[in-house]
XYZ file of C-alpha atoms in Angstrom:
541
model
C 86.425 133.487 101.979
C 89.831 133.360 102.423
C 91.462 131.915 99.161
C 94.834 130.101 99.012
C 96.687 129.964 95.572
C 99.708 126.746 95.529
C 100.837 125.205 92.312
C 99.380 121.691 93.470
C 96.833 121.286 95.942
C 97.132 117.634 97.463
C 93.801 116.306 99.165
C 94.634 113.809 101.832
C 97.771 113.103 103.937
C 98.360 109.507 103.772
C 101.140 107.800 102.380
C 100.392 108.294 98.953
C 100.261 111.991 99.510
C 103.710 111.776 101.717
C 105.315 110.188 98.632
C 103.820 112.615 95.707
C 104.946 115.634 97.626
C 108.473 114.239 98.781
C 108.869 113.633 94.930
C 107.577 116.704 93.443
C 109.615 119.084 95.696
C 112.692 117.106 94.782
C 111.608 117.208 91.050
C 110.537 120.580 91.182
C 111.955 122.342 93.772
C 110.611 125.745 94.619
C 107.135 124.256 93.496
C 103.979 125.522 96.070
C 102.604 122.338 97.526
C 99.621 122.241 100.071
C 98.516 119.242 101.743
C 94.951 119.244 102.804
C 94.503 117.019 105.249
C 90.931 116.387 106.986
C 92.166 114.996 110.375
C 94.452 115.684 113.039
C 98.134 115.578 113.135
C 98.737 113.185 115.983
C 102.465 112.537 116.716
C 105.939 113.716 117.475
C 108.449 111.154 118.876
C 107.735 112.028 122.218
C 104.157 111.283 121.821
C 105.179 108.461 120.170
C 106.382 106.987 123.287
C 104.131 107.843 125.572
C 101.487 106.215 123.615
C 103.124 103.130 123.569
C 103.621 103.112 127.141
C 100.403 103.628 128.152
C 99.148 101.090 125.572
C 101.375 98.529 127.420
C 100.927 99.313 130.685
C 97.181 100.539 130.670
C 96.030 98.840 127.827
C 94.972 102.426 126.596
C 94.094 102.940 122.584
C 97.137 104.286 121.272
C 95.362 105.954 118.485
C 92.682 108.189 120.426
C 92.161 111.003 117.821
C 92.889 109.495 114.458
C 89.246 109.776 113.148
C 86.781 112.700 112.781
C 83.604 111.575 114.720
C 81.088 112.936 112.112
C 82.474 111.164 109.303
C 82.531 107.711 110.796
C 78.666 107.003 109.772
C 80.413 105.888 106.754
C 79.290 102.436 106.108
C 81.260 99.164 104.470
C 84.927 100.729 105.239
C 87.401 98.807 107.177
C 89.037 101.330 108.850
C 88.071 104.851 109.485
C 91.508 106.350 110.135
C 91.772 110.318 109.107
C 94.973 111.900 110.200
C 98.306 112.990 108.899
C 99.582 109.495 108.009
C 96.622 108.187 107.254
C 96.330 104.201 107.616
C 99.680 103.758 107.136
C 99.680 105.106 110.580
C 98.677 101.552 111.568
C 100.017 99.062 109.008
C 102.273 96.412 109.487
C 104.849 97.684 106.660
C 104.716 94.513 104.617
C 106.023 95.496 100.853
C 104.947 92.736 98.505
C 105.043 93.211 94.749
C 101.871 92.207 92.625
C 102.964 90.166 89.310
C 102.999 90.307 85.615
C 99.608 88.343 86.068
C 98.071 91.052 87.802
C 98.649 93.412 84.833
C 97.548 90.584 82.186
C 94.389 88.994 83.579
C 92.434 89.115 80.516
C 94.801 88.207 77.753
C 96.175 85.603 79.940
C 93.293 83.928 81.356
C 89.949 86.007 79.590
C 89.147 87.204 83.341
C 88.702 91.099 84.237
C 90.462 93.582 82.587
C 94.185 93.900 81.885
C 96.266 96.738 83.223
C 96.872 100.146 80.994
C 100.532 99.779 81.873
C 103.599 97.158 80.910
C 105.172 95.182 83.611
C 108.774 96.858 82.954
C 107.294 100.321 83.234
C 105.747 99.291 86.843
C 108.786 97.136 87.943
C 111.082 100.683 87.471
C 108.787 102.105 89.937
C 108.235 99.272 92.151
C 112.386 99.626 92.693
C 111.922 103.496 93.261
C 109.037 102.564 95.933
C 111.504 100.316 97.642
C 113.937 102.694 97.973
C 112.044 105.686 99.083
C 110.449 103.097 101.875
C 113.692 101.691 102.627
C 112.344 98.130 102.108
C 114.521 95.194 103.519
C 113.873 91.662 101.455
C 115.543 88.377 99.750
C 116.195 90.024 95.996
C 116.615 86.014 95.312
C 113.598 84.904 96.126
C 111.370 83.606 93.096
C 113.366 84.298 90.163
C 110.348 84.350 87.958
C 109.619 87.626 89.610
C 112.284 89.310 87.928
C 113.614 92.371 89.543
C 115.954 95.165 87.964
C 117.739 95.902 91.087
C 118.170 94.682 94.509
C 116.309 95.650 97.520
C 117.892 98.726 99.352
C 118.476 96.836 102.534
C 118.977 92.566 102.689
C 116.189 90.814 104.482
C 116.422 91.103 108.317
C 117.594 87.991 110.113
C 114.911 85.267 110.827
C 114.115 85.141 114.270
C 114.403 81.696 116.183
C 110.713 81.166 115.543
C 110.818 81.933 111.982
C 113.918 79.903 111.291
C 111.939 76.722 113.195
C 108.966 77.611 110.919
C 110.638 78.064 107.914
C 111.944 74.486 108.195
C 108.709 73.351 109.379
C 106.632 74.876 106.281
C 109.231 74.019 103.686
C 108.597 69.735 104.585
C 105.717 70.477 102.383
C 107.529 70.836 99.185
C 106.850 75.040 98.919
C 109.556 77.133 99.250
C 108.989 80.020 102.037
C 110.798 83.089 101.998
C 111.316 86.699 104.575
C 108.283 88.939 103.895
C 109.763 92.030 102.250
C 108.829 95.060 105.075
C 109.631 99.066 105.317
C 111.381 98.699 108.659
C 114.530 100.336 109.332
C 117.550 98.035 110.353
C 119.741 101.034 110.415
C 118.455 104.707 110.964
C 117.258 105.822 107.313
C 115.215 109.005 106.846
C 115.170 110.494 109.758
C 113.556 107.490 111.416
C 115.379 105.458 114.068
C 116.256 101.546 113.479
C 113.911 98.986 114.638
C 114.875 97.893 118.345
C 112.669 94.427 118.137
C 110.513 95.890 120.661
C 107.566 93.998 119.425
C 104.689 96.582 119.398
C 104.438 97.287 115.938
C 100.705 96.724 115.901
C 100.470 99.378 118.547
C 102.898 102.163 118.032
C 106.486 102.156 116.546
C 108.224 104.446 118.858
C 111.349 104.792 117.040
C 109.769 105.327 113.705
C 111.723 102.166 112.408
C 108.741 101.101 110.521
C 107.798 103.531 107.555
C 105.293 106.140 108.707
C 104.251 108.940 106.689
C 103.956 111.780 109.211
C 107.506 111.490 109.666
C 108.033 112.474 105.733
C 105.021 115.076 105.930
C 106.821 116.573 108.912
C 110.122 116.946 107.383
C 108.813 118.430 104.354
C 106.857 120.970 106.435
C 109.983 122.022 108.336
C 111.960 122.137 105.437
C 109.541 124.952 103.893
C 109.051 122.416 101.076
C 105.400 121.860 101.473
C 102.513 123.490 103.272
C 100.257 121.334 105.605
C 96.604 122.346 106.439
C 95.260 120.126 109.052
C 91.427 119.674 110.157
C 90.451 121.035 107.175
C 87.577 119.109 105.350
C 87.436 119.177 101.308
C 83.622 119.012 100.676
C 83.444 120.114 96.941
C 85.300 120.444 93.676
C 84.165 123.439 91.616
C 85.057 123.912 87.700
C 85.780 126.370 85.821
C 83.098 128.329 84.422
C 83.892 127.808 80.735
C 86.314 124.946 80.904
C 86.391 121.589 82.020
C 88.862 121.616 84.422
C 89.136 122.174 88.299
C 88.950 125.741 89.802
C 88.809 125.281 93.159
C 88.593 123.111 96.193
C 86.077 124.359 98.607
C 86.777 123.265 102.218
C 85.985 124.147 105.824
C 88.023 124.060 109.082
C 86.899 122.060 111.423
C 87.625 124.501 114.504
C 85.592 127.382 112.163
C 82.820 125.221 110.901
C 80.942 128.415 109.477
C 83.674 129.750 107.686
C 84.807 128.138 104.587
C 88.072 128.454 102.654
C 89.106 128.082 99.127
C 91.701 126.240 97.586
C 92.816 127.398 94.379
C 95.820 125.682 92.477
C 97.014 124.733 88.460
C 96.905 120.968 89.566
C 94.829 119.082 92.116
C 95.215 115.587 92.985
C 93.016 113.284 94.976
C 95.372 111.343 97.482
C 92.472 110.352 100.014
C 92.390 106.786 99.322
C 89.844 104.182 98.010
C 86.940 105.524 99.480
C 87.265 109.169 100.032
C 88.920 110.179 96.658
C 85.592 108.744 94.464
C 83.258 110.108 97.554
C 84.535 113.479 96.786
C 84.261 113.299 92.963
C 80.133 111.847 93.528
C 79.958 114.900 96.088
C 80.895 117.340 93.577
C 78.350 116.521 91.010
C 76.892 119.725 89.016
C 74.959 120.711 86.452
C 77.747 119.865 83.578
C 78.416 116.411 85.556
C 75.321 115.473 87.339
C 76.589 112.152 88.045
C 79.570 113.467 89.670
C 83.052 115.240 88.503
C 85.232 112.825 86.646
C 82.409 110.525 85.764
C 81.241 110.669 82.134
C 82.050 106.994 82.079
C 79.911 106.099 85.008
C 82.626 104.367 86.519
C 83.646 106.733 89.585
C 82.877 104.542 92.894
C 82.563 101.610 90.894
C 84.604 98.298 90.320
C 86.144 98.727 94.051
C 88.307 95.678 94.617
C 90.943 94.242 97.022
C 91.270 90.269 98.032
C 89.819 88.032 100.213
C 91.525 85.726 102.700
C 91.085 82.354 104.353
C 93.059 82.034 107.813
C 94.013 78.972 109.948
C 95.143 78.356 113.364
C 97.634 75.277 113.576
C 99.579 73.690 116.439
C 103.038 71.790 116.274
C 105.159 69.591 118.287
C 108.017 72.022 117.884
C 108.674 74.895 121.053
C 108.048 78.126 120.016
C 108.364 81.288 121.897
C 106.209 84.206 120.842
C 106.860 87.773 120.957
C 109.874 87.837 118.753
C 108.724 90.306 116.363
C 105.541 88.737 115.757
C 104.476 90.925 112.589
C 107.792 89.475 110.885
C 106.493 86.326 108.645
C 107.409 84.168 105.801
C 105.640 84.255 102.623
C 105.067 81.785 99.662
C 104.661 82.884 95.993
C 104.474 79.398 94.518
C 100.567 79.896 93.784
C 100.883 83.388 92.200
C 101.546 81.643 88.825
C 98.656 80.143 87.401
C 99.297 78.498 84.054
C 96.459 79.478 81.546
C 95.429 76.144 80.650
C 94.459 75.166 84.264
C 91.841 76.363 86.542
C 92.356 79.620 87.867
C 93.710 79.662 91.294
C 95.751 82.570 92.240
C 96.787 83.218 95.817
C 99.729 84.021 98.410
C 100.599 81.891 101.482
C 101.578 83.353 104.814
C 103.121 81.790 108.092
C 103.960 83.321 111.044
C 103.995 82.739 114.963
C 100.753 83.155 116.680
C 101.586 84.767 120.152
C 97.675 84.925 121.463
C 97.609 84.265 125.209
C 101.052 82.788 124.985
C 103.643 85.636 126.441
C 105.951 85.745 129.372
C 104.617 87.162 132.752
C 106.765 89.054 134.963
C 105.126 87.652 138.245
C 104.592 84.103 139.075
C 102.012 82.637 141.275
C 101.858 84.755 144.752
C 103.085 87.605 142.891
C 106.411 87.307 143.207
C 108.456 89.140 140.608
C 110.166 86.631 137.994
C 113.756 87.492 136.544
C 116.210 85.837 134.372
C 116.323 82.069 134.035
C 113.587 82.045 136.516
C 111.446 84.050 134.228
C 112.416 82.078 130.796
C 112.038 78.516 132.773
C 108.408 79.917 133.648
C 107.587 80.682 130.150
C 108.912 77.603 128.677
C 106.864 75.649 131.175
C 103.576 77.367 130.355
C 104.425 77.055 126.496
C 104.484 73.589 125.163
C 104.688 73.135 121.618
C 103.977 76.001 119.231
C 100.910 77.793 117.698
C 101.145 79.166 113.989
C 98.987 81.440 111.951
C 98.563 80.782 108.654
C 96.695 83.015 105.763
C 96.314 83.322 101.958
C 95.073 86.278 100.057
C 93.291 85.044 97.269
C 92.648 86.890 93.815
C 88.631 87.711 93.271
C 87.514 90.515 90.608
C 85.050 93.129 90.969
C 81.722 93.455 89.258
C 80.547 96.696 87.725
C 78.317 97.097 90.880
C 81.209 96.615 93.408
C 81.216 100.216 94.300
C 80.825 103.504 96.527
C 77.772 105.280 96.537
C 75.851 108.486 98.498
C 74.281 107.476 101.927
C 71.408 110.306 102.448
C 70.380 108.126 105.862
C 73.928 108.949 107.410
C 75.568 112.738 106.862
C 77.867 114.772 108.642
C 77.742 118.256 110.266
C 77.250 120.129 107.242
C 74.759 117.836 105.876
C 76.768 116.047 102.939
C 75.631 112.288 102.718
C 78.583 110.073 103.782
C 79.811 106.958 101.706
C 78.737 103.619 101.683
C 80.506 100.710 100.374
C 79.195 97.637 98.909
C 81.599 94.813 97.745
C 80.239 92.644 94.729
C 82.430 90.082 92.600
C 81.971 89.082 88.835
C 80.314 86.023 88.091
C 83.750 84.357 86.948
C 84.840 84.743 90.441
C 81.655 83.795 92.203
C 81.841 80.450 90.133
C 85.679 79.359 91.061
C 85.229 80.895 94.617
C 84.663 77.328 95.890
C 87.287 75.393 94.023
C 89.753 78.624 95.195
C 88.911 77.916 99.065
C 89.157 74.068 98.637
C 92.876 74.675 97.208
C 93.581 76.845 99.728
C 92.531 74.375 102.474
C 94.633 71.739 100.837
C 97.414 73.804 100.741
C 97.187 74.594 105.124
C 96.414 70.787 105.717
C 99.805 70.349 103.522
C 101.627 72.475 105.672
C 100.162 71.029 108.692
C 101.030 67.319 108.256
C 104.625 68.079 109.348
C 105.607 67.882 113.114
C 102.362 66.240 113.857
C 100.710 69.388 113.191
C 97.024 69.951 113.972
C 94.527 72.177 112.068
C 92.513 73.664 115.035
C 90.434 76.129 113.479
C 90.161 77.906 110.044
C 87.983 81.301 108.981
C 87.259 83.477 106.228
C 87.933 86.886 106.190
C 84.593 89.409 106.727
C 85.641 91.999 104.304
C 88.385 92.454 101.599
C 91.679 93.674 102.842
C 93.792 96.400 100.812
C 90.896 98.031 99.460
C 90.914 99.618 96.445
C 89.459 100.966 92.980
C 86.595 103.202 92.569
C 88.507 105.450 90.066
C 89.881 102.700 87.956
C 92.501 103.422 85.319
C 92.324 102.577 81.393
C 92.903 103.598 77.812
C 89.127 103.927 76.883
C 87.457 107.028 78.558
C 84.398 105.391 78.005
C 84.987 102.480 80.737
C 87.244 104.235 83.293
C 88.022 107.444 85.154
C 91.724 108.213 84.494
C 94.749 107.430 82.341
C 97.789 105.127 83.734
C 99.450 108.081 85.361
C 95.997 108.847 87.087
C 95.154 112.074 85.110
C 91.230 111.955 85.079
C 89.946 111.872 81.161
C 87.231 114.582 81.929
C 89.385 116.983 83.823
C 92.948 117.655 82.384
C 94.566 119.299 85.778
C 92.903 116.490 88.081
C 94.915 113.641 88.914
C 93.779 110.716 91.073
C 96.494 108.729 92.664
C 97.315 105.207 94.300
C 94.777 102.387 95.465
C 91.394 103.758 93.626
C 93.359 103.576 90.370
C 93.863 99.913 90.822
C 91.495 98.241 88.217
C 91.861 94.929 90.183
C 93.248 93.923 93.645
C 95.836 91.250 93.039
C 96.176 88.131 95.619
C 98.795 90.168 98.268
C 99.484 93.455 100.391
C 98.785 96.395 97.968
C 100.621 99.282 99.575
C 103.598 99.380 97.894
C 101.660 98.871 94.604
C 99.863 102.151 95.605
C 103.187 103.704 96.103
C 104.904 102.684 93.162
C 101.828 103.953 90.725
C 101.736 107.342 92.936
C 105.286 107.914 92.324
C 104.714 106.944 88.546
C 101.873 109.858 88.534
C 104.405 112.249 90.360
C 106.759 112.214 87.356
C 103.817 113.080 85.213
C 102.634 115.626 87.224
C 105.991 117.341 87.443
C 106.308 117.454 83.388
C 103.273 120.099 83.892
C 105.583 122.528 85.458
C 108.589 123.204 83.302
C 111.795 123.988 85.525
C 112.765 127.013 85.704
C 116.616 128.055 85.887
C 116.416 128.893 89.536
C 114.425 125.289 90.011
C 117.051 123.597 88.191
C 119.798 125.370 90.204
C 118.027 124.608 93.605
C 117.437 120.873 92.451
C 121.396 120.493 91.616
C 122.240 122.234 95.281
C 119.677 119.236 96.790
């Protein structure tokens, strides 16, 4: 069996792996870092252009190789992306922060639990996450959400549509601001600038929207990390005499009968909300019969995220869809909930709806349309405007909300696959009807302006931005890891990002996953004191 020795072995190749590896390689230059990813490396710049072109011209799936066939039997997951870049290959780039309330739910409201981290500490890492992702935003929005530094880039100017929608939405008395996003407005980090191509939901051909595969490729080319793709880690193995992790046992997908073993001083699970706790459960042994890091019995439990409601609204104002439709407006008005009022927390999003309303290149009879003729045809077919509304709302997990191993679904090697079922605590269930009624009231209040009509409403069928499964805490009896992601049971095993969240907030979670990972990176680096050579290398960098 081949044995690969490294200082740090990172399992998973998504956004948290990229941020962790980049930070460690800067703070401790010369450290040997290996990223082990089960999926493929999908893209280079030319492949992005071609994938986008074929998606537009032929309606092809631009992500044909982003999954592993025999892992797709996992139940309850909202996405099965396993590739270099992970789920952030497809994300929209939204970079909202959580708020102080998220960290103090129990203290302020008697709900869920408090996070084992102070706001000022987390906020410092939000700043660093925004810098690394090159986030643009409006630093003056909502002064109550205090910031210690401005966004790296001022907010992208609003499109014609969004300017009109902001005027419309703020007639309700609610403030709306540009959504903070990890999109380059000028080239940054080896990635291009946004060209307003409006294919963010397919493939960004320039890399303007942050994508972790760029970061990992750059680290590999600079020989700061080693990347092993198509390599599935099946078990973590304990040391024979201590409760430390001795090795990660894996198999290369092109050589299914030839296992490979990774040995490291520090192991880091960066495989996301489902696969990180899953691997701990799968690694059960005689000393940890319920799974590694699971003396508390909380691995795979308290899986969280947030629910959401959506609405489609028609207004009389003329809008022209297709102007960077992933860019939107957000209100944080209802992030704050006075402790003496019924608990309702949600964000509110407004953006254009382009479904079936794009311009056509050929008119009746197939004649090519160009210039003013194309615009006049488009205007004639798009009377008024169609608006999407959405609100993510705060809902808290029950202990039973979790990942289990499903013996009825197995991969090539016979390993049971994960099954995820979300359940909510009694307080969340009791208040949900009132929360939804409040959100529908906000939607109706918005729609009243400009002869607005709510055409339809819907409730999300899943939890968005899922997290949990390895929640952090100060008490080893009720949590899996400390606030830095170090597992209570194994001093050389860390979990980073989404799995560590005790609760899922009420807005996009990716920036929080990254901020917590960067904080973990600092603690992991402390386990590798700098040598004189490393100090010299860092000074040169």
